């Protein structure tokens, strides 16, 4: 098969304490969508980083269009027609959308001055393909995670690459945006572009991929045509066993009221939001791009300020103006952006987990590292966090494993009210099951959870009650047991005003 | 999971120590001492080392505060000026007949107050620490000059000099105090819950805030601690010199910063230890001691400190970029 766009042969890569890849071979044909799957820490991102020149392999060869190449920088890979969407968002916070998309390639006049008008027009057009109408001069730091992910995709597409590597491009993308991405992928396929698609979402892979390669512990387990396998086969090849019961049982009965939100508004973001959360209950919020779900959670913990409305926590009406204060009144918040808002990348896993409950791990003002390590070990085992030791720096873990650490740090504190933005972003199937069980356990002990997920099956499977938001308003409420994806999609698109109709 | 046997644990410990900055730095210091001892017979004498340690005492005391501040992601250029201001005010008060303990207490309080202001400027007004502390630097130096009309305050009562000149078992009292501060600072930064928070704040301010760490309180505290220690160093120096000198410790802030960075602190926060910073101070002092012995001009010595600072920072950036 010399017609392959990209051939990887026997590639290995090790990090201190971790053998990420052992003799992996992989091949990408023109016009093919080749899915890459495997558990967290299996080596998927490492393989992509090697193909796009970020890491140099310890051994093995890479051929592009049949010619062996040595890639030493992402810039060089770009020139060879390789574009990549990174799992950990790589945008420059302070720069505008347009500058981020065309970084290094801004259109200039003779003499080097930038043609801003041209730059903005081209970026605007690209963003509009994804149905996103924003001012492309907005700095990236002001945007939510979904928009950032779209920008990341648009940036890779704008390269006119022959080989496109997408590392979990949809981990925070709502269904309609995923649909647009898939249409784009189909167009690219027709032009003979080869696409590597990494995802933990099995339905997506079944829909878009032609072939799938599965990695486990840094080794290739199989490469199969999608048409010849079932989702259950996929899970079994990844995990090494069958998985039953993806979601835990729902709550039987709920307790006292933990949180009451009444008429909460924040101009330009959301208006007149009211709902209550009871002990023992999990509420899922469904919505599409622009539903302002994340903004709502941020306002509830005082990261952003709400202009009007009231918040009552366990019967006491309070004004929340900082996360610190929300924390003290028992509200914990888990943001979607783990790199910038969630983790301490340069610190050890243990210290990342203990941060919310320092008092629990200290006596007379002195930290007790043994207690920190012991607690961390429990989470490492329970969630299957792949790490050489609990002292590993969190920045060196794979994306999904970082997500597990971020969840652990709140579970260790056992908050009364937990608000989570994308609880299982980038987490593999088996760990997802474990996380859902842990969250259910937490509410069974008297806590309440409100979560956002861009994955409708997760919203339906994990929640007891589902709130649907559309353009900053609550448009309906459905008991999860009676919800269907179609119904939620319709409501989230603003077609149905209430769950009853 | 494999069991950790004693030998693998020992191996991990050794590897861990090599990965830190302290051990390599200590090795460099020892090697330098050995080489110099062979080149110059006066180098490795009690007299030379005593003078060197007395000289580095104020720097080391300030470095304890500075490294904790750097760990939390802060930065303070005003330490040299605060030192000078404290020394002159203390001398003035004592000369005007105030009880010495009261004067010292007042000056220390003023130091903490300046730190509090630095902290407020940085956290509440969100002024860049570089600009904010450059401002306090100017103000503190200015006031020191005004108070003294530009000349040192001398003629202090002999009792004022006791702390600065007393010895215990042939070791200057000042040096002992400094060592105690270094040891307490090191243990506190490693083990206390309060200072663990400094690492979180310096590693990622956003995450710290969302994890319930009182970020502003931690920041203000670290600025106060640094300025407080600078004031303390100022009093000690005044006692040793028996004078309040408004121009004392010019450029000390750069030496302290260089020492901290050499010792493993990062200007981007989240990294550093007190022991490392202390070894950094010792290293810089040895280098300038050597230059003095080899009769390098004082102006070149300043240039060399700058060179060391840039090298250390560049090295730090390279390493952290590789780990990113
Ligand atoms: N910079 C690094 N330093 C040390 N170890 C690393 C580094 N990057 C990755 N690893 C390790 O290599 C292994 C593979 O990581 P990789 O990021 O490729 O996983 P992945 O398959 O992309 O997982 P995920 O689904 O969680 O994104 C993991 O065990 C990880 O801990
Ligand atoms: Mg990955």
XYZ file of C-alpha atoms and ligand atoms in Angstrom, chain A residues 14-21 38-47 49 55 87-88 167-168 198 200 215 338 386-388 392 395-402 426-428, chain B residues 323-324, ligand 1:
76
model
C 9.113 6.696 26.454
C 8.871 9.329 29.152
C 10.505 9.098 32.565
C 8.429 6.458 34.344
C 6.113 5.758 31.413
C 6.475 3.829 28.165
C 3.888 5.732 26.111
C 4.264 3.871 22.794
C -8.073 3.572 23.548
C -8.247 4.197 27.266
C -6.832 7.291 28.944
C -3.068 7.117 28.790
C -3.021 4.539 25.983
C -0.739 6.776 23.916
C -3.084 8.387 21.385
C -2.018 11.975 21.925
C 1.625 10.973 22.096
C 1.334 9.350 18.650
C 2.379 14.695 18.789
C 7.879 14.948 20.085
C -6.503 17.968 22.874
C -5.311 20.594 25.323
C -7.340 14.996 19.010
C -10.709 14.926 20.776
C -9.494 10.662 18.265
C -13.956 8.599 23.446
C -4.308 1.277 21.303
C -8.745 22.061 33.298
C -2.736 6.009 34.872
C 0.389 7.426 36.474
C 3.828 6.115 37.459
C 3.835 12.605 39.336
C 1.034 18.286 33.689
C 2.629 15.019 32.634
C -0.585 12.992 32.772
C -2.703 12.330 29.695
C -5.736 14.557 29.178
C -8.342 12.136 30.453
C -6.277 11.312 33.498
C -5.975 15.016 34.276
C -12.032 13.396 27.602
C -12.550 10.438 29.934
C -12.614 6.876 28.551
C 8.881 20.716 30.841
C 5.827 22.507 29.505
N 5.271 14.919 28.969
C 5.103 13.711 29.550
N 5.905 13.318 30.570
C 5.743 12.114 31.144
N 4.817 11.216 30.791
C 3.977 11.549 29.783
C 4.076 12.801 29.110
N 3.118 12.847 28.150
C 2.451 11.682 28.227
N 2.970 10.883 29.200
C 2.517 9.535 29.555
O 2.411 8.771 28.366
C 1.240 7.965 28.384
C 0.394 8.225 27.147
O -0.153 9.515 27.196
P -1.105 10.124 26.063
O -1.290 11.569 26.375
O -0.569 9.788 24.736
O -2.464 9.330 26.327
P -3.824 9.419 25.520
O -4.040 8.104 24.884
O -3.876 10.608 24.659
O -4.870 9.547 26.724
P -6.182 10.471 26.876
O -7.319 9.676 26.337
O -6.324 10.605 28.358
O -5.958 11.748 26.193
C 0.535 8.269 29.696
O 0.802 7.247 30.596
C 1.141 9.564 30.179
O 1.196 9.586 31.576
